[in-house]
Amino acid sequence: MRAILALPLFLLMSGVGCVSMLLPAALALYMGNFHDARSFFYSGLLGLIVIAFIGIAMSGNKHNQSGLSQLRALLAGFAILPVFLAVPFYEAVQTTSFINAYFEMVSSLTTTGATLFDPERLSAPEHLWRAQVGWMGGLLIWVSAAAILAPLALGGFEVTSLAVPGHSRLSGSARADRTNPARRLMRVIVALVPVYTGLTIALSLMLLVAGDGPLVALCHAMSTMATSGISPVGGLAETNSGVTGEAIIFCFLFFSLSRLTFSKDTAGAARSGLGTDPEFRLGVGIVIGVPVLLFLRHWVASFEVGDEQNVAAGLGALWGALFTTLSFLSTTGFESIDWTYAQSWSGLGTPGLILMGLALIGGGVATTAGGVKLMRVFALYLNGAREIERLIHPSSLGRSPEGMRRIRREGAFIAWVFFMLMAMTIAGVTTFLGLLGVEFSQSVLLAVATLSNTGPLISSAAEAPLELISQSNGVKATLVGAMVLGRLELLAIVVMLTPDAWRD
């Protein structure tokens, strides 16, 4: 086991991907779908053989000895690993091109969840494979955030102070883990994998009890924990669990608002808790504030159509807005069964711009959610509040509220730099898609959806239906690059291009 863990990180990720192919192969064999069973089993077996030979050839060298090498392996995992993951999917579907299969795997592994295929076109093992790849991508983000990004002050940790994994005051073996990237990675895997797996199993069992079938319950549980929004039936509206299943998923979506909901590896987490966590409080405020504003807007409009006495309509609209707001803020993208009702009960339609804004804000640092991240938004809010205070009272002294203790002195400046980089990246992707022939509004929507890793936004926020599968290969390649860039973030790419990274 020690020899296996000493192999390059990318090789280990590839091995895990090959082993995971056995699960859809077993499901296909149980269902009598022998073609899919052979596609997944042979791909996994052949991949393990190739990885074993490569591992034996590289076993004499030292690997995973620096954070930058692990960061490069993480980039290769999101960009190159989907090539291997797409092989069984391509062989199983049969009626698609390899670039479509590669797009689907990149979308799943980055937890974007943008799909090219209608649910009826794919078999149960193929749906399971999509959800499973998305689930593994979410786990990869959990682990890499604490073991790779935090020590390098990336992924949102560049805004925080010492209260991050790998930066706290440690002693003994913990300090040794901090100086040994390979040991730190192993320690984080041992700590987080049981939590992530246990939460997924618990959610799937709850959905199963609520009325969903085994495949739907498992896929939706994986998609919720990974915030990928992948569904084998096309969304929550087609499930048997109804509002009960939505309420269960709603509770588990809060794990994407703050790392403190599932881990205590940040300094001071034990004494502060969720009550004083700025990310969780800001996320809860948005989840409550946006539906209330939408509800009041609809309620005022309902007086014009004479529907103000329909209490059931109002409560249904409120729940639909509440669930959908949290879903898109966490970049999951599940729509509530009552979301359509929330848009139409008052005679007014809710613009998709609201959903785009929620997805762009995103969830918490070191969670599976994408977007700008709540911590950066909170840092910009505190800086803006302080600047307004200085305009009113130029001689005032700045205070240090509870939430400010987790933000570095230059945190607001770094958050602003990242926000500008994000805005320029959106503009660049939009421009490039426009050059490839995509209409402007659709280009903006595709850029925001892929860079925030919120694939369901493409269908939820579009005014007219947008079929990704009909787009050119150039458009699909651009979206693939945007998904990888949004998942790893531009700051990490910049770090890998520095001279220190090349000398490493």
Coordinates of C-alpha atoms in Angstrom, one line a residue:
M1 CA 0.0 0.0 0.0
R2 CA 2.9 2.4 0.8
A3 CA 4.4 1.7 -2.6
I4 CA 1.0 2.4 -4.3
L5 CA 0.6 5.7 -2.5
A6 CA 4.1 6.7 -3.5
L7 CA 3.0 6.7 -7.2
P8 CA 2.2 10.0 -9.0
L9 CA -1.1 11.6 -8.1
F10 CA -2.4 11.5 -11.6
L11 CA -1.7 7.8 -11.9
L12 CA -3.5 7.2 -8.6
M13 CA -6.5 9.2 -9.9
S14 CA -6.5 7.1 -13.1
G15 CA -6.4 3.9 -11.1
V16 CA -9.4 5.0 -9.0
G17 CA -11.3 5.8 -12.2
C18 CA -10.6 2.4 -13.6
V19 CA -11.7 0.6 -10.5
S20 CA -14.9 2.6 -10.3
M21 CA -15.8 1.3 -13.8
L22 CA -16.7 -2.0 -12.2
L23 CA -19.8 -0.6 -10.5
P24 CA -21.7 0.3 -13.7
A25 CA -20.4 -2.9 -15.2
A26 CA -22.0 -4.9 -12.3
L27 CA -25.2 -3.0 -12.7
A28 CA -25.3 -3.6 -16.5
L29 CA -24.6 -7.3 -15.9
Y30 CA -27.4 -7.5 -13.3
M31 CA -29.8 -5.9 -15.8
G32 CA -28.8 -8.1 -18.6
N33 CA -27.2 -5.3 -20.6
F34 CA -24.2 -7.3 -21.7
H35 CA -22.9 -4.7 -24.1
D36 CA -22.6 -2.0 -21.4
A37 CA -21.2 -4.6 -19.0
R38 CA -18.4 -5.5 -21.4
S39 CA -17.7 -1.8 -22.3
F40 CA -17.1 -0.8 -18.6
F41 CA -15.5 -4.0 -17.5
Y42 CA -13.0 -4.3 -20.3
S43 CA -12.1 -0.6 -20.2
G44 CA -11.5 -0.8 -16.4
L45 CA -9.5 -4.0 -16.7
L46 CA -7.3 -2.7 -19.6
G47 CA -6.8 0.6 -17.8
L48 CA -5.7 -1.2 -14.6
I49 CA -3.2 -3.3 -16.6
V50 CA -1.7 -0.2 -18.3
I51 CA -1.5 1.7 -15.0
A52 CA 0.2 -1.2 -13.3
F53 CA 2.9 -1.3 -15.9
I54 CA 3.4 2.4 -15.8
G55 CA 3.4 2.3 -12.0
I56 CA 6.1 -0.4 -11.9
A57 CA 8.3 1.6 -14.3
M58 CA 8.0 4.8 -12.2
S59 CA 8.1 3.1 -8.8
G60 CA 11.8 4.0 -8.2
N61 CA 11.3 7.7 -8.4
K62 CA 9.9 10.1 -5.7
H63 CA 6.6 11.7 -6.5
N64 CA 4.1 14.1 -4.8
Q65 CA 7.0 15.9 -3.0
S66 CA 5.7 19.4 -3.6
G67 CA 2.5 21.2 -3.7
L68 CA 3.0 22.6 -7.2
S69 CA 3.5 19.1 -8.6
Q70 CA 0.3 18.1 -7.0
L71 CA -1.4 21.2 -8.5
R72 CA -0.2 20.2 -12.0
A73 CA -1.5 16.7 -11.4
L74 CA -4.9 18.2 -10.4
L75 CA -5.0 20.2 -13.7
A76 CA -4.2 17.0 -15.6
G77 CA -6.9 15.2 -13.7
F78 CA -9.6 17.6 -14.8
A79 CA -8.3 17.9 -18.4
I80 CA -6.7 14.6 -19.3
L81 CA -8.4 12.0 -17.0
P82 CA -11.8 12.5 -18.7
V83 CA -10.2 11.0 -21.9
F84 CA -9.9 7.7 -20.1
L85 CA -13.3 8.0 -18.4
A86 CA -14.9 8.7 -21.8
V87 CA -13.7 5.4 -23.3
P88 CA -16.4 3.1 -21.7
F89 CA -19.1 5.8 -22.0
Y90 CA -18.3 6.2 -25.8
E91 CA -18.3 2.4 -26.3
A92 CA -21.5 1.9 -24.3
V93 CA -23.5 4.7 -26.1
Q94 CA -22.3 3.7 -29.6
T95 CA -24.3 6.4 -31.3
T96 CA -22.2 9.4 -30.4
S97 CA -18.7 10.9 -31.2
F98 CA -15.8 10.7 -28.8
I99 CA -15.7 14.4 -28.3
N100 CA -19.2 14.3 -27.1
A101 CA -18.3 11.6 -24.6
Y102 CA -15.2 13.6 -23.5
F103 CA -17.4 16.7 -23.1
E104 CA -19.8 14.7 -20.9
M105 CA -17.0 13.4 -18.7
V106 CA -15.4 16.8 -18.3
S107 CA -18.7 18.2 -17.4
S108 CA -19.3 15.4 -14.8
L109 CA -15.8 15.4 -13.3
T110 CA -15.8 19.2 -12.8
T111 CA -19.3 18.9 -11.2
T112 CA -20.7 21.2 -13.9
G113 CA -23.5 18.8 -14.9
A114 CA -24.0 20.2 -18.5
T115 CA -25.2 17.3 -20.6
L116 CA -25.5 16.6 -24.3
F117 CA -27.9 13.7 -24.1
D118 CA -31.6 13.4 -23.3
P119 CA -32.3 11.1 -20.4
E120 CA -34.1 8.6 -22.6
R121 CA -31.1 8.1 -24.8
L122 CA -28.9 6.7 -22.0
S123 CA -29.2 3.4 -20.2
A124 CA -29.2 3.0 -16.4
P125 CA -25.5 2.0 -16.2
E126 CA -24.6 5.1 -18.4
H127 CA -26.6 7.4 -16.1
L128 CA -24.9 5.8 -13.1
W129 CA -21.5 6.4 -14.6
R130 CA -22.2 10.1 -15.2
A131 CA -23.4 10.6 -11.6
Q132 CA -20.5 8.5 -10.3
V133 CA -17.9 10.5 -12.2
G134 CA -19.5 13.7 -10.8
W135 CA -19.4 12.3 -7.3
M136 CA -15.7 11.4 -7.6
G137 CA -15.1 14.9 -8.9
G138 CA -16.8 16.4 -5.8
L139 CA -14.6 14.1 -3.6
L140 CA -11.5 15.2 -5.5
I141 CA -12.4 18.8 -4.8
W142 CA -13.0 18.2 -1.1
V143 CA -9.6 16.5 -0.8
S144 CA -7.6 18.7 -3.0
A145 CA -8.9 21.9 -1.4
A146 CA -7.5 20.9 2.0
A147 CA -4.4 19.0 0.9
I148 CA -3.3 21.0 -2.2
L149 CA -5.0 24.4 -2.6
A150 CA -4.9 25.5 1.1
P151 CA -1.2 25.2 1.6
L152 CA -0.6 27.1 -1.7
A153 CA -3.2 29.8 -0.6
L154 CA -5.4 29.2 -3.6
G155 CA -9.1 28.3 -4.2
G156 CA -10.4 31.0 -1.9
F157 CA -7.8 30.5 0.8
E158 CA -5.8 33.4 -0.5
V159 CA -8.5 35.7 1.1
T160 CA -8.5 34.0 4.5
S161 CA -5.9 34.4 7.3
L162 CA -4.3 31.5 9.2
A163 CA -7.6 29.8 9.8
V164 CA -7.2 27.3 6.9
P165 CA -6.1 23.7 6.6
G166 CA -2.3 23.6 6.4
H167 CA -1.8 27.1 7.8
S168 CA -2.8 26.7 11.4
R169 CA -0.4 26.3 14.2
L170 CA 0.3 22.6 14.3
S171 CA 2.6 20.3 16.3
G172 CA 4.1 16.9 16.1
S173 CA 3.0 14.7 13.3
A174 CA 0.6 17.3 12.0
R175 CA 3.6 19.7 11.4
A176 CA 5.3 16.9 9.5
D177 CA 2.2 16.4 7.3
R178 CA 2.4 20.1 6.5
T179 CA 5.9 19.8 5.2
N180 CA 5.3 16.5 3.4
P181 CA 2.7 17.0 0.7
A182 CA 2.2 13.2 0.1
R183 CA 1.6 12.6 3.8
R184 CA -0.7 15.5 4.1
L185 CA -2.7 14.3 1.1
M186 CA -3.1 10.8 2.7
R187 CA -4.2 12.3 6.0
V188 CA -6.9 14.4 4.3
I189 CA -8.1 11.4 2.3
V190 CA -8.5 9.3 5.5
A191 CA -10.4 12.1 7.2
L192 CA -12.8 13.2 4.5
V193 CA -13.6 10.1 2.4
P194 CA -15.7 8.4 5.2
V195 CA -17.6 11.7 5.8
Y196 CA -18.3 12.2 2.1
T197 CA -19.3 8.6 1.6
G198 CA -21.4 8.4 4.7
L199 CA -23.4 11.5 3.8
T200 CA -24.0 10.2 0.3
I201 CA -25.3 6.9 1.6
A202 CA -27.5 8.6 4.2
L203 CA -29.1 10.9 1.6
S204 CA -29.7 8.0 -0.9
L205 CA -31.4 6.0 1.8
M206 CA -33.6 8.9 2.7
L207 CA -34.6 9.5 -0.9
L208 CA -35.3 5.8 -1.3
V209 CA -37.6 5.8 1.7
A210 CA -39.3 9.0 0.3
G211 CA -40.3 7.0 -2.8
D212 CA -37.5 7.3 -5.4
G213 CA -36.2 4.2 -7.2
P214 CA -32.8 2.9 -6.3
L215 CA -31.0 4.4 -9.3
V216 CA -32.7 7.8 -9.0
A217 CA -32.1 7.9 -5.3
L218 CA -28.4 7.1 -5.6
C219 CA -27.8 9.4 -8.6
H220 CA -29.5 12.3 -7.0
A221 CA -27.6 11.7 -3.7
M222 CA -24.3 11.7 -5.6
S223 CA -25.3 14.8 -7.5
T224 CA -26.4 16.7 -4.4
M225 CA -23.2 16.0 -2.5
A226 CA -21.1 16.8 -5.5
T227 CA -23.3 19.8 -6.6
S228 CA -23.3 18.5 -10.1
G229 CA -27.0 18.5 -10.7
I230 CA -26.9 15.2 -12.7
S231 CA -30.2 13.4 -13.0
P232 CA -31.1 10.2 -14.7
V233 CA -34.7 11.4 -15.2
G234 CA -34.2 15.0 -16.2
G235 CA -34.7 16.7 -12.8
L236 CA -36.6 16.5 -9.6
A237 CA -40.0 17.1 -11.3
E238 CA -39.9 13.6 -12.7
T239 CA -39.2 11.8 -9.3
N240 CA -41.6 10.0 -7.1
S241 CA -40.5 11.6 -3.8
G242 CA -42.0 15.0 -4.7
V243 CA -41.7 17.8 -2.2
T244 CA -40.5 15.4 0.5
G245 CA -37.5 14.5 -1.6
E246 CA -36.8 18.1 -2.2
A247 CA -36.9 18.9 1.5
I248 CA -34.4 16.2 2.1
I249 CA -32.1 17.4 -0.6
F250 CA -32.5 21.0 0.6
C251 CA -31.0 20.1 4.0
F252 CA -27.9 18.4 2.4
L253 CA -27.3 21.4 0.1
F254 CA -26.2 23.4 3.1
F255 CA -22.9 21.4 3.0
S256 CA -21.9 23.5 0.0
L257 CA -22.2 26.8 1.9
S258 CA -19.3 26.3 4.3
R259 CA -16.5 23.9 5.0
L260 CA -17.4 24.0 8.7
T261 CA -20.5 22.0 8.0
F262 CA -18.5 18.8 7.4
S263 CA -14.9 19.5 8.6
K264 CA -13.2 21.0 11.7
D265 CA -9.8 21.2 10.1
T266 CA -9.8 25.0 10.1
A267 CA -8.2 26.9 13.0
G268 CA -10.7 28.1 15.5
A269 CA -13.5 26.1 14.0
A270 CA -14.3 24.4 17.3
R271 CA -14.7 27.6 19.2
S272 CA -16.5 29.6 16.5
G273 CA -18.9 27.2 14.7
L274 CA -21.5 27.9 12.1
G275 CA -23.1 30.7 14.1
T276 CA -20.2 33.0 13.5
D277 CA -19.0 31.6 10.2
P278 CA -19.3 34.5 7.6
E279 CA -19.8 32.2 4.6
F280 CA -22.6 30.3 6.2
R281 CA -24.3 33.4 7.5
L282 CA -24.0 35.2 4.1
G283 CA -25.3 32.1 2.3
V284 CA -28.3 31.7 4.6
G285 CA -29.0 35.4 4.2
I286 CA -29.1 35.1 0.4
V287 CA -31.2 31.9 0.6
I288 CA -33.7 33.8 2.7
G289 CA -33.5 37.2 1.1
V290 CA -33.8 36.4 -2.6
P291 CA -37.0 34.2 -2.2
V292 CA -38.6 36.8 0.1
L293 CA -38.0 39.5 -2.5
L294 CA -39.3 37.3 -5.3
F295 CA -42.3 36.4 -3.2
L296 CA -43.1 40.1 -2.4
R297 CA -42.7 41.0 -6.0
H298 CA -45.1 38.3 -7.0
W299 CA -47.4 39.0 -4.2
V300 CA -47.8 42.7 -5.2
A301 CA -48.4 41.6 -8.8
S302 CA -51.0 39.0 -7.6
F303 CA -53.3 41.9 -6.6
E304 CA -53.6 42.9 -10.2
V305 CA -54.8 39.4 -11.2
G306 CA -57.0 38.8 -8.2
D307 CA -55.0 35.9 -6.7
E308 CA -54.1 37.4 -3.4
Q309 CA -56.3 35.0 -1.4
N310 CA -54.7 31.9 -2.8
V311 CA -52.6 30.9 0.2
A312 CA -51.6 27.5 -1.3
A313 CA -50.3 29.3 -4.4
G314 CA -48.2 31.7 -2.3
L315 CA -46.7 28.9 -0.1
G316 CA -45.9 26.8 -3.2
A317 CA -44.2 29.8 -4.9
L318 CA -42.3 30.6 -1.7
W319 CA -41.0 27.0 -1.4
G320 CA -40.1 26.8 -5.1
A321 CA -38.1 30.0 -4.9
L322 CA -36.4 29.0 -1.6
F323 CA -35.3 25.6 -2.9
T324 CA -34.2 26.8 -6.3
T325 CA -32.3 29.7 -4.8
L326 CA -30.2 27.4 -2.5
S327 CA -29.8 24.9 -5.4
F328 CA -28.3 27.5 -7.8
L329 CA -26.3 29.3 -5.0
S330 CA -24.6 26.0 -4.3
T331 CA -24.2 25.6 -8.2
T332 CA -26.1 22.3 -8.1
G333 CA -28.9 23.5 -10.5
F334 CA -31.8 21.4 -9.4
E335 CA -35.1 23.1 -10.0
S336 CA -38.0 22.7 -7.5
I337 CA -41.2 21.1 -8.6
D338 CA -42.9 24.4 -7.7
W339 CA -40.3 26.6 -9.5
T340 CA -42.5 27.0 -12.6
Y341 CA -45.4 27.7 -10.3
A342 CA -43.4 30.3 -8.5
Q343 CA -42.8 32.1 -11.8
S344 CA -46.4 31.9 -13.1
W345 CA -48.7 32.1 -10.1
S346 CA -48.7 35.9 -10.1
G347 CA -48.6 36.3 -13.8
L348 CA -45.0 37.4 -13.8
G349 CA -42.0 35.4 -15.1
T350 CA -38.8 35.4 -13.0
P351 CA -35.8 36.3 -15.3
G352 CA -32.9 33.9 -15.6
L353 CA -30.5 36.7 -14.7
I354 CA -31.3 36.0 -11.0
L355 CA -30.2 32.4 -11.4
M356 CA -27.1 33.5 -13.2
G357 CA -26.2 35.8 -10.4
L358 CA -26.7 33.1 -7.8
A359 CA -24.5 30.7 -9.7
L360 CA -21.8 33.3 -10.2
I361 CA -21.7 34.0 -6.4
G362 CA -21.3 30.3 -5.7
G363 CA -20.9 28.5 -2.4
G364 CA -18.2 28.2 0.3
V365 CA -14.5 27.9 0.0
A366 CA -13.2 24.3 -0.1
T367 CA -16.7 22.9 -0.9
T368 CA -17.9 21.3 -4.1
A369 CA -19.6 24.5 -5.1
G370 CA -18.2 26.7 -7.9
G371 CA -18.5 30.4 -8.6
V372 CA -16.7 33.3 -7.1
K373 CA -17.2 31.9 -3.5
L374 CA -19.0 33.5 -0.6
M375 CA -15.8 34.3 1.3
R376 CA -14.6 36.6 -1.5
V377 CA -18.0 38.2 -1.7
F378 CA -18.0 38.8 2.1
A379 CA -14.5 40.3 1.9
L380 CA -15.7 42.7 -0.8
Y381 CA -18.8 43.6 1.3
L382 CA -16.7 44.4 4.4
N383 CA -14.3 46.5 2.3
G384 CA -17.2 48.4 0.7
A385 CA -18.9 49.0 4.1
R386 CA -15.6 50.3 5.5
E387 CA -15.2 52.7 2.5
I388 CA -18.7 54.0 3.0
E389 CA -18.0 54.5 6.7
R390 CA -14.9 56.5 5.9
L391 CA -16.9 58.7 3.5
I392 CA -19.3 59.6 6.3
H393 CA -16.7 59.7 9.1
P394 CA -13.2 60.4 7.5
S395 CA -11.5 60.2 10.9
S396 CA -13.1 57.0 12.1
L397 CA -11.1 54.0 13.1
G398 CA -11.8 50.6 11.5
R399 CA -13.4 47.9 13.7
S400 CA -12.7 44.2 13.6
P401 CA -16.0 42.3 13.6
E402 CA -16.2 38.6 14.3
G403 CA -16.2 37.6 10.7
M404 CA -13.2 39.9 9.8
R405 CA -10.8 37.7 11.8
R406 CA -10.8 35.1 9.1
I407 CA -9.8 37.6 6.4
R408 CA -6.3 38.7 5.7
R409 CA -5.4 42.4 5.7
E410 CA -5.1 42.4 1.9
G411 CA -8.0 39.9 1.5
A412 CA -10.4 42.5 0.0
F413 CA -7.7 43.5 -2.6
I414 CA -7.1 39.9 -3.6
A415 CA -10.8 39.2 -3.8
W416 CA -11.2 42.2 -6.1
V417 CA -8.4 41.0 -8.3
F418 CA -10.0 37.6 -8.6
F419 CA -13.4 39.2 -9.3
M420 CA -11.8 41.2 -12.1
L421 CA -10.1 38.1 -13.5
M422 CA -13.4 36.3 -13.4
A423 CA -15.2 39.1 -15.2
M424 CA -12.4 39.3 -17.9
T425 CA -12.6 35.5 -18.3
I426 CA -16.3 35.6 -18.8
A427 CA -15.8 38.4 -21.4
G428 CA -13.1 36.4 -23.1
V429 CA -15.1 33.2 -23.3
T430 CA -18.2 35.1 -24.5
T431 CA -16.1 36.8 -27.2
F432 CA -14.6 33.5 -28.3
L433 CA -18.0 31.8 -28.5
G434 CA -19.3 34.8 -30.5
L435 CA -16.5 34.3 -33.0
L436 CA -17.6 30.7 -33.3
G437 CA -21.1 31.8 -34.3
V438 CA -23.0 31.6 -31.0
E439 CA -25.5 34.4 -30.4
F440 CA -24.5 37.0 -27.8
S441 CA -27.0 36.2 -25.1
Q442 CA -26.4 32.5 -25.4
S443 CA -22.6 33.1 -25.3
V444 CA -23.0 35.0 -22.0
L445 CA -25.2 32.2 -20.6
L446 CA -22.8 29.5 -21.6
A447 CA -19.8 31.4 -20.3
V448 CA -21.4 31.9 -16.9
A449 CA -22.7 28.4 -16.7
T450 CA -19.4 26.7 -17.5
L451 CA -17.1 29.1 -15.5
S452 CA -19.4 28.8 -12.4
N453 CA -19.7 25.0 -13.0
T454 CA -23.5 25.2 -13.1
G455 CA -24.5 23.2 -16.2
P456 CA -28.3 23.1 -15.5
L457 CA -28.2 26.9 -15.8
I458 CA -28.0 26.5 -19.5
S459 CA -31.6 25.1 -19.7
S460 CA -33.0 26.9 -16.7
A461 CA -32.0 30.5 -17.5
A462 CA -32.3 30.4 -21.3
E463 CA -35.2 32.2 -22.9
A464 CA -35.2 29.8 -25.9
P465 CA -34.1 26.1 -25.8
L466 CA -30.4 25.7 -26.3
E467 CA -29.1 22.3 -27.5
L468 CA -25.5 21.8 -26.8
I469 CA -25.2 18.6 -28.9
S470 CA -25.9 20.6 -32.0
Q471 CA -23.0 23.0 -31.4
S472 CA -19.8 22.7 -33.3
N473 CA -16.7 20.9 -32.0
G474 CA -15.0 24.3 -31.5
V475 CA -17.8 25.5 -29.2
K476 CA -17.7 22.3 -27.2
A477 CA -13.9 22.5 -26.9
T478 CA -14.2 26.1 -25.7
L479 CA -16.8 25.1 -23.1
V480 CA -14.5 22.2 -22.0
G481 CA -11.7 24.7 -21.4
A482 CA -14.1 27.0 -19.5
M483 CA -15.3 24.2 -17.2
V484 CA -11.7 23.2 -16.3
L485 CA -10.8 26.8 -15.8
G486 CA -13.8 27.5 -13.6
R487 CA -13.2 24.4 -11.5
L488 CA -9.4 25.0 -10.9
E489 CA -9.7 28.9 -11.0
L490 CA -7.5 31.3 -13.0
L491 CA -5.3 32.1 -10.0
A492 CA -4.1 28.4 -9.9
I493 CA -3.3 28.6 -13.6
V494 CA -1.3 31.7 -13.0
V495 CA 0.6 30.1 -10.2
M496 CA 1.5 27.2 -12.4
L497 CA 2.9 29.6 -15.0
T498 CA 5.3 31.3 -12.6
P499 CA 9.1 30.6 -12.8
D500 CA 9.1 28.9 -9.4
A501 CA 6.6 26.3 -10.8
W502 CA 8.8 25.5 -13.7
R503 CA 11.9 25.2 -11.5
D504 CA 10.1 22.8 -9.1

